[in-house]
Amino acid sequence: MNNSPIHSRRSIRKFKDTPISKELIEAIIQAGSAAPSAKNRQPWKCIVLGNQCKEEFLTNMEKGIDREEHSLASLPKSRSGLSDAKNTLRIMREAPILIVVINTNGKSPFEQLDTDERFTEICDSLSIGAFIENMLLQAEEMGLGTLWIANTCFAYDELVSYLNTQGQLIGAVALGYADEHPEKRPRKELKDIVEFRIL
């Protein structure tokens, strides 16, 4: 059981520059689309970026990080995460492919939501989490490395403007052939994460 992609998957932060075929990328996204979703809304859309398009996306991400650090911060309470975001940007530049994930039903996180909209957003976010996890596991099974990225939040407006697409920017997945073999990160023990109430 521990040999399954669930247990062998690692977050990869060093990639080879080996190209990835469109067929492999499509197979990974197809696996994502097999995920369950609330009310079968399937609220996901992928924008696959490589080469010049990837560089343009990352230039805009760098501008957003710079804005957060030096001028008007959209996430002032999260400034401590900017150094990590800069490192993530370096990793994204190294990966040959970025898969940007959009919630097609979502609104900007800077907009107000009523209670019904908030619960819909929660359910759609859960669905998209399953979609992304499926992609990560399929990539692992195919011998590819991935990094699930949320640091796009620091450049939300810049990236949404660049992408020119409807919906909520959730994050991205860096994809490529791994150039490292990280050890397993510590996990909480079962006794620390489970409370049985079945008797």
PDB file of C-alpha atoms in Angstrom:
ATOM      1  CA  MET A   1       0.000   0.000   0.000  1.00  0.00           C
ATOM      2  CA  ASN A   2       2.855   2.400   0.815  1.00  0.00           C
ATOM      3  CA  ASN A   3       4.114   2.068  -2.784  1.00  0.00           C
ATOM      4  CA  SER A   4       1.000   3.751  -4.175  1.00  0.00           C
ATOM      5  CA  PRO A   5       1.251   7.300  -5.627  1.00  0.00           C
ATOM      6  CA  ILE A   6      -0.564   8.530  -2.514  1.00  0.00           C
ATOM      7  CA  HIS A   7       2.463   7.612  -0.397  1.00  0.00           C
ATOM      8  CA  SER A   8       5.279   8.111  -2.910  1.00  0.00           C
ATOM      9  CA  ARG A   9       4.219  11.615  -4.032  1.00  0.00           C
ATOM     10  CA  ARG A  10       6.486  14.451  -2.910  1.00  0.00           C
ATOM     11  CA  SER A  11       6.422  18.211  -3.377  1.00  0.00           C
ATOM     12  CA  ILE A  12       9.147  18.872  -5.943  1.00  0.00           C
ATOM     13  CA  ARG A  13      11.150  22.097  -5.899  1.00  0.00           C
ATOM     14  CA  LYS A  14      13.870  21.229  -8.423  1.00  0.00           C
ATOM     15  CA  PHE A  15      12.979  20.339 -11.997  1.00  0.00           C
ATOM     16  CA  LYS A  16      14.832  19.196 -15.096  1.00  0.00           C
ATOM     17  CA  ASP A  17      14.340  21.236 -18.259  1.00  0.00           C
ATOM     18  CA  THR A  18      13.044  18.158 -20.139  1.00  0.00           C
ATOM     19  CA  PRO A  19       9.951  19.063 -22.222  1.00  0.00           C
ATOM     20  CA  ILE A  20       6.583  17.458 -21.442  1.00  0.00           C
ATOM     21  CA  SER A  21       4.289  16.349 -24.246  1.00  0.00           C
ATOM     22  CA  LYS A  22       0.797  17.759 -24.653  1.00  0.00           C
ATOM     23  CA  GLU A  23      -0.524  14.194 -24.399  1.00  0.00           C
ATOM     24  CA  LEU A  24       0.937  13.734 -20.909  1.00  0.00           C
ATOM     25  CA  ILE A  25      -0.457  17.081 -19.749  1.00  0.00           C
ATOM     26  CA  GLU A  26      -3.889  16.186 -21.105  1.00  0.00           C
ATOM     27  CA  ALA A  27      -3.801  12.809 -19.336  1.00  0.00           C
ATOM     28  CA  ILE A  28      -2.987  14.526 -16.034  1.00  0.00           C
ATOM     29  CA  ILE A  29      -5.835  17.024 -16.416  1.00  0.00           C
ATOM     30  CA  GLN A  30      -8.196  14.235 -17.481  1.00  0.00           C
ATOM     31  CA  ALA A  31      -7.395  12.457 -14.227  1.00  0.00           C
ATOM     32  CA  GLY A  32      -8.174  15.669 -12.383  1.00  0.00           C
ATOM     33  CA  SER A  33     -11.571  15.863 -14.032  1.00  0.00           C
ATOM     34  CA  ALA A  34     -12.494  12.433 -12.637  1.00  0.00           C
ATOM     35  CA  ALA A  35     -12.641  13.977  -9.155  1.00  0.00           C
ATOM     36  CA  PRO A  36     -15.944  14.257  -7.291  1.00  0.00           C
ATOM     37  CA  SER A  37     -17.521  17.699  -7.134  1.00  0.00           C
ATOM     38  CA  ALA A  38     -20.363  19.258  -5.170  1.00  0.00           C
ATOM     39  CA  LYS A  39     -23.655  18.908  -7.093  1.00  0.00           C
ATOM     40  CA  ASN A  40     -21.464  17.756 -10.014  1.00  0.00           C
ATOM     41  CA  ARG A  41     -20.703  21.414 -10.775  1.00  0.00           C
ATOM     42  CA  GLN A  42     -17.148  20.532 -11.892  1.00  0.00           C
ATOM     43  CA  PRO A  43     -16.049  24.097 -11.162  1.00  0.00           C
ATOM     44  CA  TRP A  44     -12.547  23.778 -12.571  1.00  0.00           C
ATOM     45  CA  LYS A  45     -10.702  25.170 -15.534  1.00  0.00           C
ATOM     46  CA  CYS A  46      -7.007  24.799 -16.348  1.00  0.00           C
ATOM     47  CA  ILE A  47      -4.798  27.223 -18.220  1.00  0.00           C
ATOM     48  CA  VAL A  48      -1.576  25.482 -19.262  1.00  0.00           C
ATOM     49  CA  LEU A  49       1.424  27.791 -19.539  1.00  0.00           C
ATOM     50  CA  GLY A  50       4.826  27.111 -21.002  1.00  0.00           C
ATOM     51  CA  ASN A  51       7.677  28.980 -22.645  1.00  0.00           C
ATOM     52  CA  GLN A  52       6.981  32.699 -23.237  1.00  0.00           C
ATOM     53  CA  CYS A  53       3.447  32.556 -21.809  1.00  0.00           C
ATOM     54  CA  LYS A  54       4.801  31.075 -18.587  1.00  0.00           C
ATOM     55  CA  GLU A  55       7.454  33.786 -18.363  1.00  0.00           C
ATOM     56  CA  GLU A  56       4.867  36.535 -18.887  1.00  0.00           C
ATOM     57  CA  PHE A  57       2.688  35.032 -16.139  1.00  0.00           C
ATOM     58  CA  LEU A  58       5.648  34.889 -13.754  1.00  0.00           C
ATOM     59  CA  THR A  59       6.713  38.447 -14.596  1.00  0.00           C
ATOM     60  CA  ASN A  60       3.255  39.552 -13.482  1.00  0.00           C
ATOM     61  CA  MET A  61       3.525  37.436 -10.354  1.00  0.00           C
ATOM     62  CA  GLU A  62       6.853  39.092  -9.557  1.00  0.00           C
ATOM     63  CA  LYS A  63       5.247  42.528  -9.986  1.00  0.00           C
ATOM     64  CA  GLY A  64       2.518  41.567  -7.534  1.00  0.00           C
ATOM     65  CA  ILE A  65       4.990  40.293  -4.955  1.00  0.00           C
ATOM     66  CA  ASP A  66       6.984  43.513  -5.341  1.00  0.00           C
ATOM     67  CA  ARG A  67       3.805  45.582  -4.849  1.00  0.00           C
ATOM     68  CA  GLU A  68       2.944  43.615  -1.706  1.00  0.00           C
ATOM     69  CA  GLU A  69       6.437  44.188  -0.340  1.00  0.00           C
ATOM     70  CA  HIS A  70       7.026  47.836  -1.237  1.00  0.00           C
ATOM     71  CA  SER A  71       3.748  49.660  -1.804  1.00  0.00           C
ATOM     72  CA  LEU A  72       0.046  48.800  -1.557  1.00  0.00           C
ATOM     73  CA  ALA A  73      -0.351  45.418   0.168  1.00  0.00           C
ATOM     74  CA  SER A  74      -3.562  43.503  -0.458  1.00  0.00           C
ATOM     75  CA  LEU A  75      -2.573  40.967   2.222  1.00  0.00           C
ATOM     76  CA  PRO A  76      -0.809  43.044   4.888  1.00  0.00           C
ATOM     77  CA  LYS A  77      -1.189  40.390   7.587  1.00  0.00           C
ATOM     78  CA  SER A  78       0.556  37.828   5.377  1.00  0.00           C
ATOM     79  CA  ARG A  79       3.768  39.746   4.681  1.00  0.00           C
ATOM     80  CA  SER A  80       5.774  37.050   6.459  1.00  0.00           C
ATOM     81  CA  GLY A  81       4.992  34.757   3.521  1.00  0.00           C
ATOM     82  CA  LEU A  82       6.619  36.980   0.889  1.00  0.00           C
ATOM     83  CA  SER A  83      10.077  35.388   1.155  1.00  0.00           C
ATOM     84  CA  ASP A  84       8.497  31.991   0.558  1.00  0.00           C
ATOM     85  CA  ALA A  85       6.569  33.439  -2.396  1.00  0.00           C
ATOM     86  CA  LYS A  86       9.834  34.646  -3.929  1.00  0.00           C
ATOM     87  CA  ASN A  87      11.298  31.160  -3.578  1.00  0.00           C
ATOM     88  CA  THR A  88       8.158  29.682  -5.122  1.00  0.00           C
ATOM     89  CA  LEU A  89       8.587  32.067  -8.055  1.00  0.00           C
ATOM     90  CA  ARG A  90      12.107  30.706  -8.586  1.00  0.00           C
ATOM     91  CA  ILE A  91      10.767  27.147  -8.578  1.00  0.00           C
ATOM     92  CA  MET A  92       7.997  28.040 -11.030  1.00  0.00           C
ATOM     93  CA  ARG A  93      10.572  29.511 -13.410  1.00  0.00           C
ATOM     94  CA  GLU A  94      12.469  26.215 -13.331  1.00  0.00           C
ATOM     95  CA  ALA A  95       9.444  23.994 -14.025  1.00  0.00           C
ATOM     96  CA  PRO A  96       8.746  23.602 -17.752  1.00  0.00           C
ATOM     97  CA  ILE A  97       4.953  23.732 -17.333  1.00  0.00           C
ATOM     98  CA  LEU A  98       2.514  25.558 -15.071  1.00  0.00           C
ATOM     99  CA  ILE A  99      -1.101  24.467 -14.806  1.00  0.00           C
ATOM    100  CA  VAL A 100      -3.097  27.415 -13.495  1.00  0.00           C
ATOM    101  CA  VAL A 101      -6.383  26.379 -11.845  1.00  0.00           C
ATOM    102  CA  ILE A 102      -9.498  28.552 -11.954  1.00  0.00           C
ATOM    103  CA  ASN A 103     -12.779  28.174 -10.035  1.00  0.00           C
ATOM    104  CA  THR A 104     -15.214  28.898 -12.848  1.00  0.00           C
ATOM    105  CA  ASN A 105     -17.995  29.742 -10.370  1.00  0.00           C
ATOM    106  CA  GLY A 106     -15.819  31.789  -8.032  1.00  0.00           C
ATOM    107  CA  LYS A 107     -15.571  35.495  -7.381  1.00  0.00           C
ATOM    108  CA  SER A 108     -12.568  37.559  -6.422  1.00  0.00           C
ATOM    109  CA  PRO A 109     -11.556  36.953  -2.790  1.00  0.00           C
ATOM    110  CA  PHE A 110     -11.749  40.733  -2.363  1.00  0.00           C
ATOM    111  CA  GLU A 111     -15.516  40.708  -3.038  1.00  0.00           C
ATOM    112  CA  GLN A 112     -18.125  40.306  -0.319  1.00  0.00           C
ATOM    113  CA  LEU A 113     -20.184  37.095  -0.335  1.00  0.00           C
ATOM    114  CA  ASP A 114     -23.504  36.353   1.308  1.00  0.00           C
ATOM    115  CA  THR A 115     -23.875  33.173   3.379  1.00  0.00           C
ATOM    116  CA  ASP A 116     -25.238  31.057   0.523  1.00  0.00           C
ATOM    117  CA  GLU A 117     -22.436  32.175  -1.783  1.00  0.00           C
ATOM    118  CA  ARG A 118     -19.867  31.456   0.937  1.00  0.00           C
ATOM    119  CA  PHE A 119     -21.030  27.858   1.352  1.00  0.00           C
ATOM    120  CA  THR A 120     -21.070  27.379  -2.415  1.00  0.00           C
ATOM    121  CA  GLU A 121     -17.495  28.671  -2.534  1.00  0.00           C
ATOM    122  CA  ILE A 122     -16.456  26.282   0.255  1.00  0.00           C
ATOM    123  CA  CYS A 123     -17.966  23.315  -1.597  1.00  0.00           C
ATOM    124  CA  ASP A 124     -16.374  24.339  -4.897  1.00  0.00           C
ATOM    125  CA  SER A 125     -12.999  24.794  -3.190  1.00  0.00           C
ATOM    126  CA  LEU A 126     -13.269  21.269  -1.759  1.00  0.00           C
ATOM    127  CA  SER A 127     -14.087  19.979  -5.241  1.00  0.00           C
ATOM    128  CA  ILE A 128     -11.107  21.762  -6.783  1.00  0.00           C
ATOM    129  CA  GLY A 129      -8.836  20.391  -4.048  1.00  0.00           C
ATOM    130  CA  ALA A 130      -9.866  16.884  -5.109  1.00  0.00           C
ATOM    131  CA  PHE A 131      -9.292  17.838  -8.763  1.00  0.00           C
ATOM    132  CA  ILE A 132      -5.767  19.056  -8.012  1.00  0.00           C
ATOM    133  CA  GLU A 133      -4.927  16.039  -5.857  1.00  0.00           C
ATOM    134  CA  ASN A 134      -6.000  13.727  -8.682  1.00  0.00           C
ATOM    135  CA  MET A 135      -3.643  15.578 -11.006  1.00  0.00           C
ATOM    136  CA  LEU A 136      -0.760  15.293  -8.548  1.00  0.00           C
ATOM    137  CA  LEU A 137      -1.296  11.559  -8.127  1.00  0.00           C
ATOM    138  CA  GLN A 138      -1.604  10.956 -11.877  1.00  0.00           C
ATOM    139  CA  ALA A 139       1.599  12.911 -12.485  1.00  0.00           C
ATOM    140  CA  GLU A 140       3.376  10.851  -9.829  1.00  0.00           C
ATOM    141  CA  GLU A 141       2.184   7.630 -11.449  1.00  0.00           C
ATOM    142  CA  MET A 142       3.524   8.866 -14.801  1.00  0.00           C
ATOM    143  CA  GLY A 143       6.956   9.676 -13.362  1.00  0.00           C
ATOM    144  CA  LEU A 144       6.484  13.446 -13.235  1.00  0.00           C
ATOM    145  CA  GLY A 145       7.017  15.799 -10.320  1.00  0.00           C
ATOM    146  CA  THR A 146       4.652  18.500  -9.102  1.00  0.00           C
ATOM    147  CA  LEU A 147       4.393  21.382  -6.686  1.00  0.00           C
ATOM    148  CA  TRP A 148       0.962  22.607  -5.587  1.00  0.00           C
ATOM    149  CA  ILE A 149       1.202  26.412  -5.401  1.00  0.00           C
ATOM    150  CA  ALA A 150      -0.968  28.888  -3.515  1.00  0.00           C
ATOM    151  CA  ASN A 151       1.497  31.804  -3.427  1.00  0.00           C
ATOM    152  CA  THR A 152      -0.253  33.243  -6.484  1.00  0.00           C
ATOM    153  CA  CYS A 153      -2.425  34.973  -3.856  1.00  0.00           C
ATOM    154  CA  PHE A 154       0.215  37.694  -3.445  1.00  0.00           C
ATOM    155  CA  ALA A 155      -0.262  38.776  -7.064  1.00  0.00           C
ATOM    156  CA  TYR A 156      -3.947  37.978  -7.429  1.00  0.00           C
ATOM    157  CA  ASP A 157      -5.012  41.105  -9.323  1.00  0.00           C
ATOM    158  CA  GLU A 158      -1.947  41.160 -11.570  1.00  0.00           C
ATOM    159  CA  LEU A 159      -2.366  37.507 -12.538  1.00  0.00           C
ATOM    160  CA  VAL A 160      -6.123  37.668 -13.105  1.00  0.00           C
ATOM    161  CA  SER A 161      -5.603  40.715 -15.306  1.00  0.00           C
ATOM    162  CA  TYR A 162      -2.904  38.913 -17.298  1.00  0.00           C
ATOM    163  CA  LEU A 163      -4.950  35.725 -17.707  1.00  0.00           C
ATOM    164  CA  ASN A 164      -8.020  37.696 -18.845  1.00  0.00           C
ATOM    165  CA  THR A 165     -10.415  34.901 -17.893  1.00  0.00           C
ATOM    166  CA  GLN A 166     -13.581  34.644 -15.824  1.00  0.00           C
ATOM    167  CA  GLY A 167     -13.628  33.017 -12.389  1.00  0.00           C
ATOM    168  CA  GLN A 168     -11.507  32.866  -9.263  1.00  0.00           C
ATOM    169  CA  LEU A 169      -7.771  32.161  -9.425  1.00  0.00           C
ATOM    170  CA  ILE A 170      -7.190  29.231  -7.054  1.00  0.00           C
ATOM    171  CA  GLY A 171      -3.504  28.572  -7.601  1.00  0.00           C
ATOM    172  CA  ALA A 172      -1.183  26.614  -9.844  1.00  0.00           C
ATOM    173  CA  VAL A 173       0.640  23.328 -10.220  1.00  0.00           C
ATOM    174  CA  ALA A 174       4.269  23.340 -11.333  1.00  0.00           C
ATOM    175  CA  LEU A 175       4.900  20.284 -13.514  1.00  0.00           C
ATOM    176  CA  GLY A 176       8.067  18.681 -14.779  1.00  0.00           C
ATOM    177  CA  TYR A 177      10.525  15.835 -14.363  1.00  0.00           C
ATOM    178  CA  ALA A 178      11.926  15.925 -10.845  1.00  0.00           C
ATOM    179  CA  ASP A 179      15.576  16.791 -10.337  1.00  0.00           C
ATOM    180  CA  GLU A 180      15.507  15.778  -6.671  1.00  0.00           C
ATOM    181  CA  HIS A 181      14.215  12.968  -4.482  1.00  0.00           C
ATOM    182  CA  PRO A 182      12.966  14.542  -1.239  1.00  0.00           C
ATOM    183  CA  GLU A 183      12.502  12.467   1.862  1.00  0.00           C
ATOM    184  CA  LYS A 184       9.010  12.036   3.240  1.00  0.00           C
ATOM    185  CA  ARG A 185       7.924  15.018   5.342  1.00  0.00           C
ATOM    186  CA  PRO A 186       6.667  14.300   8.881  1.00  0.00           C
ATOM    187  CA  ARG A 187       2.962  13.555   9.228  1.00  0.00           C
ATOM    188  CA  LYS A 188       0.795  13.753  12.316  1.00  0.00           C
ATOM    189  CA  GLU A 189       0.048  10.411  13.907  1.00  0.00           C
ATOM    190  CA  LEU A 190      -3.417   8.938  13.487  1.00  0.00           C
ATOM    191  CA  LYS A 191      -4.175   9.414  17.177  1.00  0.00           C
ATOM    192  CA  ASP A 192      -3.630  13.155  16.739  1.00  0.00           C
ATOM    193  CA  ILE A 193      -6.033  13.590  13.840  1.00  0.00           C
ATOM    194  CA  VAL A 194      -8.882  11.155  14.577  1.00  0.00           C
ATOM    195  CA  GLU A 195     -11.583  11.246  17.224  1.00  0.00           C
ATOM    196  CA  PHE A 196     -13.874   8.216  17.096  1.00  0.00           C
ATOM    197  CA  ARG A 197     -17.477   8.688  18.166  1.00  0.00           C
ATOM    198  CA  ILE A 198     -19.016   5.434  16.952  1.00  0.00           C
ATOM    199  CA  LEU A 199     -20.033   3.611  20.128  1.00  0.00           C
TER     200      LEU A 199
END
